[in-house]
Amino acid sequence: MSYCIYLRKSRADRDNPMCTEAEVLSRHEQTLKDLAFNRGYKIDKIFREVVSGETLAARPQMQQLLSEVEGGMWEGVLVMEVERLARGNSIDQGIVAQAFKYSNTLIITPNKTYNPANEYDEEFFEFGLFMSRREYKTINRRLNAGRLASVKEGNYIGSIPPYGYKKIRLEGKKGYTLEPVPEEAEVVKLMFKLYTQDNRIGMARIRNTLNQMGIKPRNGDSWTIASIRDMLENDVYIGKVHWNKHKVIKSTANGSIQAKRPRQKEYDVFDGKHPPLIDEVTFNKAQYYKSLNPANPAQGTMRNPLAGILICSKCGKKMIRRPHSKCEDYVICPTVGCPNVGAPLEIVENRVIEGIKIWLNDYIVKTKNLKPELKIAENKPIIEQIDKNITKLNNQLTNTYDLLEQGIYNKELFLQRQKTLIDEINKLQTERERLTSEDDANRQKEELKQKLIPQIQKLVDVYYTFDEPSKKNKLLKSVFNKIYYTKDTRNSRISTVKDNFTLEFDAKLR
Ligand SMILES: [Zn+2]
């Protein structure tokens, strides 16, 4: 493996009156050569930046270095300080950080070695933070052109190798490819075999089998269906490489920009240089079985505002959304053979909101004439009576001592009498506690009502201002436990038939 040195003077060097620029550079060169010698690094090239440009565009040596780094030519670059690589603006820093990261090239300074592959290398991470800057996007194109050429050749350009493989540098050439990791490769083969053999099993049972066998995924303790699904559909296992499989999509959430890398539906596939683990027949079989059991399309993003809250009144299952390609989405009961008939989601949703309005009006009318204060303190008079009785009994208890002293009670009678009184006091105290907590519970219920009525009112007012089903869903769940759905008439084209269902609300408030 070979290393190179990058020399560039900084502004501080230039302002140093004690020595000339040439002296500074040659001293740095010696320092880095010593460093390489001590660590056994073989230096094959020295880049000397003689112009003093602050931007990448003004630094031809840096541009040359970067294109070689991107090509994976160097194991590491020796430099006096990280800042010497990119001291200009954040865009330049982003480009540099990205190039080092993708090619997995070390940055070696006399103080510290930065390993971009190590995401826990915080300092590098901070340096690389600039990568998420928006301006980076435009300048990114040049980098991408190089990476695309690399994929077309069949190289692996991802930063993390898929399970079953490790990333290796191509011998004598630029770029990387994949090499099977024997024990992981066996797991990949087993997974495909279980999924496609004659007595095939589903992903959930594959997950259980792997977990029971004590086989661990690379990250984490146990396998998930999602990770198994990802692997079963990854054609890297039949020797392919991809371009644009994960496109970065930026979105704003909570005021900050978040980058997501969802899997693209369309991406370019090329023949990779790495050996396949699975034959194409098996792989295609797996794709066929997988198509029979498609992933929940709503995964991650909720599409049904009634999810988890609309319940089938006939079997108690949560009603689910069934997407329709030709007409509108339906909500249906997931139980096979359940007599409850589904209805268009939008109609059900509208009826839910209408129903809430009616429910709320009824509730307000119903509770208007009740005097809540009374219920809160319903037990107060009884508690007061109990308190009086307890005081009386305590007095009697004190009296027993007098009676004993006066010789009216003998010792036996005294103890018996005392026990009776104490038992009675305890009984009353227990009853007192029960009544007090009943009053407390009523008070809490009343407080909840005070809060929930305006909340339901708000729900009705703002519901349609939300576009996101997940927000609507949260709103509904904040005030209702369940909404029971019943429909006995089968659907036809007549809209009044579609609408022929009943809803029953189970509010958090009663
Ligand atoms: Zn049902």
Coordinates of C-alpha atoms and ligand atoms in Angstrom, one line a residue:
M1 CA 0.0 0.0 0.0
S2 CA 1.3 3.4 -0.8
Y3 CA 1.0 6.8 0.7
C4 CA 1.6 10.3 -0.4
I5 CA 2.5 13.6 1.2
Y6 CA 0.6 16.9 0.6
L7 CA 2.5 20.1 1.4
R8 CA 0.9 23.4 1.4
K9 CA 1.8 26.5 3.3
S10 CA -0.8 28.2 5.4
R11 CA -1.3 31.9 6.0
A12 CA 0.4 31.6 9.4
D13 CA 3.6 30.2 7.7
R14 CA 3.5 33.1 5.2
D15 CA 3.3 35.7 7.9
N16 CA 6.2 34.1 9.8
P17 CA 9.1 36.5 9.4
M18 CA 11.7 34.1 10.7
C19 CA 11.9 31.9 7.6
T20 CA 11.0 31.8 4.0
E21 CA 8.2 29.9 2.5
A22 CA 10.5 27.4 0.9
E23 CA 12.2 26.8 4.3
V24 CA 8.8 26.2 5.9
L25 CA 7.8 23.7 3.2
S26 CA 11.0 21.8 3.3
R27 CA 10.8 21.5 7.1
H28 CA 7.3 20.2 6.8
E29 CA 8.4 17.7 4.2
Q30 CA 11.1 16.4 6.5
T31 CA 8.7 16.1 9.4
L32 CA 6.2 14.1 7.4
K33 CA 8.9 11.9 5.8
D34 CA 10.2 11.1 9.3
L35 CA 6.6 10.3 10.4
A36 CA 6.3 7.9 7.4
F37 CA 9.6 6.3 8.1
N38 CA 8.8 5.7 11.8
R39 CA 5.5 4.1 10.9
G40 CA 6.8 2.1 7.9
Y41 CA 4.7 4.0 5.3
K42 CA 6.0 3.9 1.8
I43 CA 5.8 7.4 0.3
D44 CA 5.3 7.3 -3.5
K45 CA 4.5 10.9 -4.3
I46 CA 4.8 14.4 -2.8
F47 CA 2.3 17.1 -3.8
R48 CA 3.7 20.5 -3.3
E49 CA 1.3 23.3 -3.6
V50 CA 3.3 26.4 -4.5
V51 CA 0.4 28.7 -5.3
S52 CA -1.4 30.1 -2.3
G53 CA -5.0 29.7 -3.4
E54 CA -7.6 29.5 -0.8
T55 CA -10.2 27.7 -2.9
L56 CA -9.9 24.2 -4.5
A57 CA -10.1 25.8 -7.9
A58 CA -7.0 27.8 -7.2
R59 CA -5.0 24.8 -6.0
P60 CA -4.1 22.5 -9.0
Q61 CA -2.0 20.1 -6.8
M62 CA -5.0 19.6 -4.5
Q63 CA -7.2 18.9 -7.5
Q64 CA -4.8 16.3 -8.7
L65 CA -4.5 14.8 -5.2
L66 CA -8.3 14.6 -4.9
S67 CA -8.9 12.9 -8.1
E68 CA -6.3 10.3 -7.1
V69 CA -7.9 9.9 -3.7
E70 CA -11.3 9.4 -5.3
G71 CA -9.8 6.8 -7.5
G72 CA -8.7 4.9 -4.4
M73 CA -5.0 5.2 -5.3
W74 CA -3.8 6.0 -1.8
E75 CA -4.0 4.2 1.5
G76 CA -3.4 7.5 3.2
V77 CA -2.3 11.1 2.8
L78 CA 0.2 12.6 5.1
V79 CA -0.4 16.3 5.9
M80 CA 0.7 18.7 8.6
E81 CA -2.8 19.5 9.7
V82 CA -6.3 18.5 8.4
E83 CA -6.9 22.1 7.8
R84 CA -4.2 22.2 5.1
L85 CA -6.4 19.9 3.0
A86 CA -9.3 22.2 3.0
R87 CA -9.1 25.5 4.7
G88 CA -11.3 27.4 2.3
N89 CA -15.0 27.5 2.4
S90 CA -17.4 24.8 3.5
I91 CA -18.1 23.5 0.0
D92 CA -14.4 22.7 -0.5
Q93 CA -14.3 21.0 2.9
G94 CA -17.3 19.0 1.9
I95 CA -15.8 17.8 -1.4
V96 CA -12.5 16.9 0.4
A97 CA -14.3 15.0 3.2
Q98 CA -16.5 13.2 0.7
A99 CA -13.6 12.1 -1.4
F100 CA -11.7 10.7 1.6
K101 CA -14.8 9.0 2.9
Y102 CA -15.9 7.3 -0.2
S103 CA -12.4 6.0 -1.0
N104 CA -11.7 5.1 2.6
T105 CA -8.4 7.0 2.5
L106 CA -6.7 7.8 5.8
I107 CA -5.6 11.4 6.7
I108 CA -2.4 11.1 8.7
T109 CA -1.1 14.1 10.6
P110 CA 1.7 14.1 13.2
N111 CA -0.8 14.4 15.9
K112 CA -3.6 12.1 14.8
T113 CA -4.7 9.7 12.1
Y114 CA -8.2 10.3 10.8
N115 CA -10.1 7.2 9.6
P116 CA -13.1 8.3 7.6
A117 CA -14.5 4.7 7.6
N118 CA -14.8 5.0 11.4
E119 CA -18.0 6.9 12.0
Y120 CA -17.0 7.2 15.6
D121 CA -14.0 9.3 14.7
E122 CA -15.7 12.4 15.9
E123 CA -13.2 14.8 14.7
F124 CA -13.4 13.5 11.2
F125 CA -17.1 13.5 11.5
E126 CA -17.1 17.2 12.5
F127 CA -14.9 17.9 9.5
G128 CA -17.3 15.9 7.3
L129 CA -20.4 17.6 8.6
F130 CA -20.1 20.1 5.9
M131 CA -21.1 17.4 3.5
S132 CA -24.7 18.0 4.2
R133 CA -24.5 21.6 3.1
R134 CA -26.9 22.3 0.3
E135 CA -24.3 24.0 -1.9
Y136 CA -22.5 20.8 -2.0
K137 CA -25.0 19.3 -4.4
T138 CA -24.0 21.2 -7.5
I139 CA -20.3 20.6 -7.0
N140 CA -21.1 16.9 -6.2
R141 CA -21.7 16.2 -9.8
R142 CA -18.0 16.1 -10.7
L143 CA -17.4 13.6 -8.0
N144 CA -20.4 11.5 -9.1
A145 CA -19.1 11.4 -12.7
G146 CA -16.0 9.6 -11.4
R147 CA -18.0 7.3 -9.2
L148 CA -20.4 6.4 -12.0
A149 CA -17.5 5.4 -14.2
S150 CA -16.2 3.2 -11.4
V151 CA -19.6 1.4 -11.0
K152 CA -19.8 0.9 -14.8
E153 CA -16.5 -0.9 -14.6
G154 CA -18.1 -3.2 -12.0
N155 CA -16.5 -1.7 -8.9
Y156 CA -18.2 -1.5 -5.6
I157 CA -18.6 2.1 -4.5
G158 CA -20.8 1.8 -1.4
S159 CA -19.2 2.7 1.8
I160 CA -20.5 -0.3 3.7
P161 CA -20.3 -3.7 2.2
P162 CA -23.5 -5.8 2.3
Y163 CA -23.7 -8.7 4.7
G164 CA -21.8 -11.6 3.4
Y165 CA -19.0 -9.5 1.9
K166 CA -16.1 -7.4 2.8
K167 CA -14.8 -4.5 0.8
I168 CA -11.3 -4.9 -0.7
R169 CA -9.1 -2.7 -2.8
L170 CA -8.6 -3.8 -6.4
E171 CA -5.1 -5.0 -6.9
G172 CA -3.0 -2.7 -9.0
K173 CA -6.1 -0.6 -10.0
K174 CA -8.3 2.2 -8.8
G175 CA -11.4 1.3 -6.8
Y176 CA -12.9 -1.4 -4.7
T177 CA -14.7 -4.7 -5.0
L178 CA -16.3 -7.2 -2.7
E179 CA -14.9 -10.4 -1.3
P180 CA -17.1 -13.1 0.4
V181 CA -16.8 -13.5 4.2
P182 CA -17.2 -17.3 4.4
E183 CA -19.2 -17.5 7.6
E184 CA -21.5 -14.7 6.5
A185 CA -21.8 -16.0 3.0
E186 CA -23.2 -19.3 4.4
V187 CA -25.9 -17.4 6.2
V188 CA -26.9 -15.6 3.0
K189 CA -27.1 -18.9 1.2
L190 CA -29.1 -20.5 4.0
M191 CA -31.6 -17.5 4.0
F192 CA -32.2 -17.9 0.2
K193 CA -32.5 -21.6 0.6
L194 CA -35.1 -21.5 3.4
Y195 CA -37.1 -19.0 1.4
T196 CA -37.1 -20.8 -2.0
Q197 CA -36.8 -24.6 -1.2
D198 CA -39.7 -27.0 -1.6
N199 CA -40.8 -26.7 2.0
R200 CA -40.2 -23.0 2.0
I201 CA -40.9 -20.7 5.0
G202 CA -41.7 -17.0 5.2
M203 CA -39.5 -14.2 6.4
A204 CA -40.9 -14.2 9.9
R205 CA -39.9 -17.9 10.4
I206 CA -36.5 -17.3 8.7
R207 CA -36.0 -14.5 11.3
N208 CA -36.9 -16.9 14.1
T209 CA -34.8 -19.7 12.8
L210 CA -31.7 -17.5 12.5
N211 CA -32.2 -16.0 15.9
Q212 CA -32.7 -19.4 17.4
M213 CA -29.6 -20.6 15.8
G214 CA -27.7 -17.8 17.5
I215 CA -26.6 -16.3 14.2
K216 CA -26.2 -12.5 14.7
P217 CA -26.6 -9.8 12.1
R218 CA -23.7 -7.4 11.7
N219 CA -25.3 -4.7 13.7
G220 CA -27.5 -5.6 16.6
D221 CA -28.4 -8.7 18.4
S222 CA -31.2 -10.2 16.4
W223 CA -32.5 -10.3 12.8
T224 CA -35.6 -8.3 11.7
I225 CA -38.0 -9.0 8.9
A226 CA -36.9 -5.7 7.3
S227 CA -33.3 -6.8 7.2
I228 CA -34.1 -10.2 5.8
R229 CA -36.3 -8.6 3.1
D230 CA -33.6 -6.2 2.2
M231 CA -31.2 -9.1 1.7
L232 CA -33.6 -11.3 -0.2
E233 CA -34.0 -8.5 -2.8
N234 CA -30.4 -7.4 -3.0
D235 CA -29.0 -8.4 -6.4
V236 CA -25.5 -7.7 -5.2
Y237 CA -25.7 -11.4 -4.2
I238 CA -26.0 -12.4 -7.9
G239 CA -23.0 -10.3 -8.6
K240 CA -24.5 -6.9 -9.5
V241 CA -23.5 -3.4 -8.6
H242 CA -25.8 -0.3 -8.6
W243 CA -25.8 3.3 -9.3
N244 CA -28.3 5.6 -7.6
K245 CA -29.9 2.9 -5.5
H246 CA -30.1 5.3 -2.6
K247 CA -30.6 8.8 -3.7
V248 CA -30.3 11.4 -1.0
I249 CA -33.6 13.2 -0.6
K250 CA -33.5 16.2 1.7
S251 CA -36.6 17.3 3.6
T252 CA -37.2 19.7 6.4
A253 CA -38.5 18.3 9.6
N254 CA -38.8 20.3 12.8
G255 CA -37.0 23.2 11.2
S256 CA -33.9 21.3 10.4
I257 CA -32.9 19.7 7.1
Q258 CA -32.9 16.0 7.2
A259 CA -31.3 13.8 4.5
K260 CA -33.0 10.5 3.8
R261 CA -31.7 7.8 1.5
P262 CA -34.8 5.8 0.6
R263 CA -34.3 3.0 -1.9
Q264 CA -35.0 4.2 -5.4
K265 CA -37.4 2.3 -7.5
E266 CA -35.3 2.8 -10.6
Y267 CA -31.6 2.5 -10.5
D268 CA -28.9 1.4 -12.8
V269 CA -27.5 -2.1 -12.5
F270 CA -24.2 -3.2 -13.8
D271 CA -22.2 -6.5 -13.6
G272 CA -19.9 -6.4 -10.7
K273 CA -16.4 -7.7 -10.4
H274 CA -17.2 -9.6 -7.2
P275 CA -18.2 -13.3 -7.1
P276 CA -22.0 -14.0 -6.6
L277 CA -23.2 -15.9 -3.6
I278 CA -26.6 -16.9 -5.1
D279 CA -27.4 -18.3 -8.5
E280 CA -29.9 -16.4 -10.6
V281 CA -32.6 -19.1 -10.7
T282 CA -32.7 -19.1 -6.9
F283 CA -32.7 -15.3 -6.7
N284 CA -35.5 -15.0 -9.2
K285 CA -37.5 -17.6 -7.3
A286 CA -37.1 -15.4 -4.2
Q287 CA -38.3 -12.3 -6.1
Y288 CA -41.4 -14.3 -7.2
Y289 CA -42.2 -15.4 -3.7
K290 CA -41.5 -11.9 -2.3
S291 CA -44.0 -10.4 -4.9
L292 CA -46.7 -12.6 -3.4
N293 CA -46.1 -11.0 -0.1
P294 CA -45.3 -7.4 -0.7
A295 CA -43.9 -5.1 2.0
N296 CA -46.4 -2.8 3.6
P297 CA -46.3 0.2 1.2
A298 CA -47.2 2.4 4.1
Q299 CA -44.0 1.3 5.9
G300 CA -42.5 4.4 7.5
T301 CA -45.1 6.8 6.3
M302 CA -48.6 6.3 7.5
R303 CA -51.3 6.6 4.8
N304 CA -54.3 5.7 6.9
P305 CA -55.5 8.4 9.4
L306 CA -57.8 5.8 11.0
A307 CA -55.0 3.2 11.6
G308 CA -55.2 1.4 14.9
I309 CA -58.3 3.2 15.9
L310 CA -61.0 1.9 13.5
I311 CA -62.0 -1.5 14.8
C312 CA -64.1 -4.2 13.2
S313 CA -67.2 -4.5 15.4
K314 CA -67.7 -8.1 14.3
C315 CA -64.3 -9.6 15.1
G316 CA -62.4 -6.9 17.0
K317 CA -59.5 -6.6 14.6
K318 CA -58.1 -3.3 13.6
M319 CA -59.5 -2.3 10.2
I320 CA -56.7 -1.8 7.5
R321 CA -56.3 0.3 4.5
R322 CA -56.4 -1.5 1.2
P323 CA -54.9 0.6 -1.7
H324 CA -56.8 0.5 -4.9
S325 CA -55.1 1.2 -8.2
K326 CA -58.2 1.9 -10.1
C327 CA -60.6 3.5 -7.6
E328 CA -60.2 5.0 -4.2
D329 CA -58.6 3.3 -1.2
Y330 CA -60.8 1.2 1.0
V331 CA -60.8 0.2 4.7
I332 CA -61.4 -3.4 5.2
C333 CA -61.3 -6.0 8.0
P334 CA -58.2 -8.1 7.7
T335 CA -59.9 -11.2 9.0
V336 CA -60.5 -13.8 6.2
G337 CA -64.2 -14.4 5.9
C338 CA -65.3 -11.7 8.3
P339 CA -68.8 -10.6 7.3
N340 CA -68.1 -6.9 8.0
V341 CA -68.0 -5.1 4.6
G342 CA -65.4 -2.5 3.8
A343 CA -66.0 1.1 2.6
P344 CA -64.0 3.8 0.9
L345 CA -61.5 5.3 3.3
E346 CA -62.4 8.9 2.5
I347 CA -66.1 8.3 3.1
V348 CA -65.3 6.6 6.4
E349 CA -63.0 9.4 7.4
N350 CA -65.5 12.1 6.7
R351 CA -68.2 10.2 8.6
V352 CA -65.8 9.9 11.5
I353 CA -65.4 13.6 11.7
E354 CA -69.1 14.2 11.3
G355 CA -69.8 11.6 14.0
I356 CA -67.4 13.3 16.3
K357 CA -69.2 16.6 15.9
I358 CA -72.5 15.0 16.7
W359 CA -71.0 13.1 19.6
L360 CA -69.5 16.3 21.0
N361 CA -72.8 18.2 20.8
D362 CA -74.7 15.4 22.5
Y363 CA -72.1 15.2 25.2
I364 CA -72.1 19.0 25.9
V365 CA -75.9 19.0 26.1
K366 CA -75.9 15.9 28.3
T367 CA -73.4 17.2 30.8
K368 CA -74.5 20.8 30.7
N369 CA -77.1 20.4 33.5
L370 CA -75.0 18.2 35.7
K371 CA -73.4 19.9 38.6
P372 CA -69.9 18.5 38.5
E373 CA -68.8 20.1 41.9
L374 CA -71.3 18.0 43.6
K375 CA -69.9 14.7 42.4
I376 CA -66.3 15.8 43.2
A377 CA -67.3 16.2 46.8
E378 CA -70.1 13.6 46.9
N379 CA -68.6 11.7 49.9
K380 CA -67.7 14.8 51.9
P381 CA -70.7 14.6 54.3
I382 CA -70.1 10.9 55.0
I383 CA -66.4 11.6 55.6
E384 CA -67.3 14.3 58.1
Q385 CA -69.6 11.9 59.9
I386 CA -66.9 9.2 60.0
D387 CA -64.4 11.7 61.4
K388 CA -66.9 12.5 64.2
N389 CA -67.3 8.8 65.0
I390 CA -63.5 8.3 65.0
T391 CA -63.1 11.1 67.5
K392 CA -65.9 9.6 69.7
L393 CA -64.2 6.2 69.7
N394 CA -60.9 7.7 70.5
N395 CA -62.4 9.4 73.5
Q396 CA -63.9 6.1 74.6
L397 CA -60.5 4.5 74.2
T398 CA -59.0 7.1 76.6
N399 CA -61.9 6.4 79.0
T400 CA -61.0 2.7 79.3
Y401 CA -57.8 3.7 81.1
D402 CA -59.8 5.7 83.7
L403 CA -62.2 2.8 84.1
L404 CA -59.3 0.5 84.6
E405 CA -57.8 2.8 87.2
Q406 CA -61.0 3.3 89.0
G407 CA -61.3 -0.5 89.3
I408 CA -64.5 -0.7 87.3
Y409 CA -62.7 -2.7 84.6
N410 CA -60.5 -5.6 85.5
K411 CA -57.5 -6.2 83.2
E412 CA -59.3 -8.7 81.0
L413 CA -62.3 -6.5 80.4
F414 CA -60.0 -3.6 79.7
L415 CA -58.1 -5.4 77.0
Q416 CA -61.2 -6.8 75.4
R417 CA -62.9 -3.4 75.3
Q418 CA -59.8 -1.7 74.0
K419 CA -59.5 -4.3 71.1
T420 CA -63.1 -3.7 70.1
L421 CA -62.6 0.0 70.0
I422 CA -59.4 -0.2 68.0
D423 CA -60.9 -2.6 65.5
E424 CA -63.8 -0.2 65.0
I425 CA -61.5 2.8 64.5
N426 CA -59.5 0.9 61.9
K427 CA -62.7 -0.1 60.0
L428 CA -63.8 3.5 59.9
Q429 CA -60.4 4.7 58.7
T430 CA -60.4 2.2 55.9
E431 CA -63.8 3.3 54.8
R432 CA -62.7 6.9 55.0
E433 CA -59.8 6.3 52.7
R434 CA -62.0 4.5 50.2
L435 CA -64.4 7.5 50.1
T436 CA -61.6 10.0 49.8
S437 CA -60.0 8.3 46.8
E438 CA -63.4 8.0 45.2
D439 CA -63.8 11.7 45.4
D440 CA -60.3 12.2 44.1
A441 CA -61.0 10.0 41.1
N442 CA -64.1 12.0 40.3
R443 CA -62.2 15.2 40.6
Q444 CA -59.6 13.8 38.1
K445 CA -62.2 12.7 35.7
E446 CA -63.7 16.2 35.9
E447 CA -60.4 17.7 35.2
L448 CA -59.9 15.4 32.2
K449 CA -63.3 16.5 30.9
Q450 CA -62.4 20.1 31.2
K451 CA -59.3 19.4 29.1
L452 CA -60.9 17.0 26.6
I453 CA -63.9 18.9 25.5
P454 CA -61.9 21.8 24.1
Q455 CA -59.4 19.2 22.7
I456 CA -62.2 17.4 20.8
Q457 CA -63.6 20.8 19.7
K458 CA -60.1 21.6 18.4
L459 CA -59.9 18.3 16.6
V460 CA -63.0 19.0 14.7
D461 CA -61.8 22.5 13.8
V462 CA -58.3 21.7 12.6
Y463 CA -58.7 18.1 11.3
Y464 CA -58.9 19.0 7.7
T465 CA -56.1 21.5 7.9
F466 CA -53.7 18.6 8.3
D467 CA -52.5 16.8 5.1
E468 CA -50.4 14.2 6.8
P469 CA -52.4 11.1 7.8
S470 CA -50.0 10.5 10.7
K471 CA -50.9 13.9 12.3
K472 CA -54.6 13.2 11.8
N473 CA -54.2 9.8 13.4
K474 CA -52.4 11.3 16.4
L475 CA -55.2 13.8 16.8
L476 CA -57.9 11.1 16.7
K477 CA -55.9 9.0 19.2
S478 CA -55.6 11.8 21.6
V479 CA -59.3 11.8 22.3
F480 CA -60.6 8.3 21.3
N481 CA -59.7 4.8 22.4
K482 CA -61.5 3.1 19.5
I483 CA -64.1 3.7 16.9
Y484 CA -66.2 0.6 16.0
Y485 CA -67.2 0.1 12.5
T486 CA -70.1 -2.0 11.2
K487 CA -71.4 -2.5 7.7
D488 CA -73.7 -5.3 6.5
T489 CA -74.7 -4.2 3.0
R490 CA -72.4 -5.1 0.2
N491 CA -70.9 -2.3 -1.9
S492 CA -72.2 -1.4 -5.3
R493 CA -71.8 1.6 -7.5
I494 CA -74.5 3.5 -5.7
S495 CA -72.8 5.9 -3.4
T496 CA -75.5 5.6 -0.7
V497 CA -74.8 1.9 -0.4
K498 CA -71.1 2.7 0.2
D499 CA -72.1 5.1 2.9
N500 CA -74.3 2.5 4.6
F501 CA -72.3 1.8 7.8
T502 CA -72.4 2.7 11.4
L503 CA -69.7 4.0 13.7
E504 CA -69.6 3.8 17.5
F505 CA -67.3 6.0 19.4
D506 CA -65.3 4.9 22.5
A507 CA -64.0 8.2 23.7
K508 CA -61.4 8.6 26.4
L509 CA -64.0 10.7 28.1
R510 CA -67.3 9.1 29.3
Ligands
ZN1 ZN -63.9 -8.4 11.2

